PDB file of C-alpha atoms in Angstrom:
ATOM      1  CA  MET E 196      -0.077   0.056   0.194  1.00 78.00           C
ATOM      2  CA  GLU E 197       1.737   3.530  -1.613  1.00 82.00           C
ATOM      3  CA  PRO E 198       0.663   6.469   0.130  1.00 87.00           C
ATOM      4  CA  THR E 199       0.401   9.399  -2.349  1.00 87.00           C
ATOM      5  CA  ARG E 200       3.035  12.112  -1.976  1.00 87.00           C
ATOM      6  CA  TRP E 201       1.968  15.176  -0.313  1.00 91.00           C
ATOM      7  CA  ALA E 202       2.517  18.817  -0.377  1.00 92.00           C
ATOM      8  CA  PHE E 203       5.922  20.377   1.117  1.00 91.00           C
ATOM      9  CA  ASP E 204       5.957  20.339   4.992  1.00 91.00           C
ATOM     10  CA  GLY E 205       9.395  20.866   6.056  1.00 89.00           C
ATOM     11  CA  GLY E 206      10.119  16.739   6.915  1.00 89.00           C
ATOM     12  CA  ALA E 207       7.904  16.692   9.638  1.00 92.00           C
ATOM     13  CA  ARG E 208       5.614  13.861   8.697  1.00 93.00           C
ATOM     14  CA  ARG E 209       6.855  10.084   7.351  1.00 93.00           C
ATOM     15  CA  ALA E 210       4.527   7.633   6.121  1.00 93.00           C
ATOM     16  CA  ASN E 211       4.872   4.087   5.475  1.00 93.00           C
ATOM     17  CA  VAL E 212       4.721   1.197   2.735  1.00 93.00           C
ATOM     18  CA  ILE E 213       2.828  -1.674   3.783  1.00 93.00           C
ATOM     19  CA  ASP E 214       3.257  -4.719   2.422  1.00 92.00           C
ATOM     20  CA  LEU E 215      -0.379  -6.562   2.020  1.00 91.00           C
ATOM     21  CA  ASN E 216       0.936  -9.535   0.824  1.00 92.00           C
ATOM     22  CA  VAL E 217       2.269 -11.242   4.045  1.00 92.00           C
ATOM     23  CA  GLN E 218       0.312 -11.776   7.000  1.00 93.00           C
ATOM     24  CA  PRO E 219       0.799 -10.050   9.214  1.00 94.00           C
ATOM     25  CA  PRO E 220       1.236  -6.997   6.903  1.00 92.00           C
ATOM     26  CA  ARG E 221       4.551  -5.296   7.176  1.00 94.00           C
ATOM     27  CA  VAL E 222       6.281  -2.186   6.648  1.00 93.00           C
ATOM     28  CA  VAL E 223       8.438  -2.330   3.811  1.00 93.00           C
ATOM     29  CA  ARG E 224       9.563   1.388   3.742  1.00 93.00           C
ATOM     30  CA  THR E 225       8.584   4.590   4.817  1.00 93.00           C
ATOM     31  CA  VAL E 226       8.587   7.669   2.215  1.00 93.00           C
ATOM     32  CA  GLY E 227       8.577  11.834   3.363  1.00 93.00           C
ATOM     33  CA  TRP E 228      10.373  14.726   2.528  1.00 93.00           C
ATOM     34  CA  LEU E 229      14.224  15.074   4.131  1.00 92.00           C
ATOM     35  CA  ARG E 230      17.103  17.278   3.485  1.00 92.00           C
ATOM     36  CA  CYS E 231      19.792  15.851   0.927  1.00 91.00           C
ATOM     37  CA  MET E 232      22.681  15.266   2.450  1.00 91.00           C
ATOM     38  CA  CYS E 233      25.158  16.547   0.445  1.00 90.00           C
ATOM     39  CA  CYS E 234      23.307  20.104  -0.752  1.00 88.00           C
ATOM     40  CA  GLY E 235      21.080  20.625   2.054  1.00 88.00           C
ATOM     41  CA  ARG E 236      17.464  21.228  -0.034  1.00 90.00           C
ATOM     42  CA  PHE E 237      14.685  19.305   1.035  1.00 92.00           C
ATOM     43  CA  HIS E 238      13.711  16.318  -1.255  1.00 92.00           C
ATOM     44  CA  PHE E 239      10.817  13.724  -1.552  1.00 91.00           C
ATOM     45  CA  SER E 240      12.250  10.630  -0.862  1.00 90.00           C
ATOM     46  CA  GLU E 241      10.586   7.191  -1.401  1.00 89.00           C
ATOM     47  CA  ASP E 242      12.899   5.391   1.414  1.00 89.00           C
ATOM     48  CA  VAL E 243      14.472   8.366   3.572  1.00 88.00           C
ATOM     49  CA  SER E 244      16.462   5.149   4.755  1.00 86.00           C
ATOM     50  CA  ARG E 245      18.394   4.794   1.832  1.00 88.00           C
ATOM     51  CA  ALA E 246      17.743   7.208  -0.762  1.00 87.00           C
ATOM     52  CA  ARG E 247      19.229  10.551   1.052  1.00 91.00           C
ATOM     53  CA  LEU E 248      20.818  12.539  -1.891  1.00 91.00           C
ATOM     54  CA  CYS E 249      18.929  14.268  -4.333  1.00 90.00           C
ATOM     55  CA  LEU E 250      18.558  13.582  -8.064  1.00 90.00           C
ATOM     56  CA  ASN E 251      20.986  16.713  -8.401  1.00 88.00           C
ATOM     57  CA  CYS E 252      23.355  15.360  -6.249  1.00 89.00           C
ATOM     58  CA  GLY E 253      23.547  11.603  -7.977  1.00 88.00           C
ATOM     59  CA  GLY E 254      21.509  10.011  -5.602  1.00 87.00           C
ATOM     60  CA  ALA E 255      18.290   8.295  -6.156  1.00 86.00           C
ATOM     61  CA  GLY E 256      15.583  10.585  -4.357  1.00 86.00           C
ATOM     62  CA  GLY E 257      13.227  12.772  -5.890  1.00 87.00           C
ATOM     63  CA  LEU E 258      13.876  16.602  -7.021  1.00 84.00           C
ATOM     64  CA  PRO E 259      15.095  19.257  -4.639  1.00 87.00           C
ATOM     65  CA  VAL E 260      12.900  22.228  -3.133  1.00 85.00           C
ATOM     66  CA  GLY E 261      13.907  25.607  -2.741  1.00 76.00           C
ATOM     67  CA  ALA E 262      17.291  27.519  -3.591  1.00 68.00           C
ATOM     68  CA  ASP E 263      21.092  25.333  -3.373  1.00 70.00           C
ATOM     69  CA  PRO E 264      22.984  27.143  -0.192  1.00 65.00           C
ATOM     70  CA  ASN E 265      25.958  25.973  -1.499  1.00 66.00           C
ATOM     71  CA  GLU E 266      25.360  27.879  -4.860  1.00 68.00           C
ATOM     72  CA  ASP E 267      27.229  31.531  -4.668  1.00 61.00           C
ATOM     73  CA  ALA E 268      25.851  34.335  -5.293  1.00 51.00           C
TER      74      ALA E 268
END
């Protein structure tokens, strides 16, 4: 059971992805907004424990939201 993506909330919420094909149902991963470990921008991650880098930094997370804090002005 995959939760739908929600609006940016600053990383306050996490939602579990549940496998209903096993008994008892189990959590297979957790999704939500988190900061990229490389650039520091928020991105929506389909697995907050494994996909911790955004796409721009070479990871498997989502596209980053907001200005790049490391970019020269």
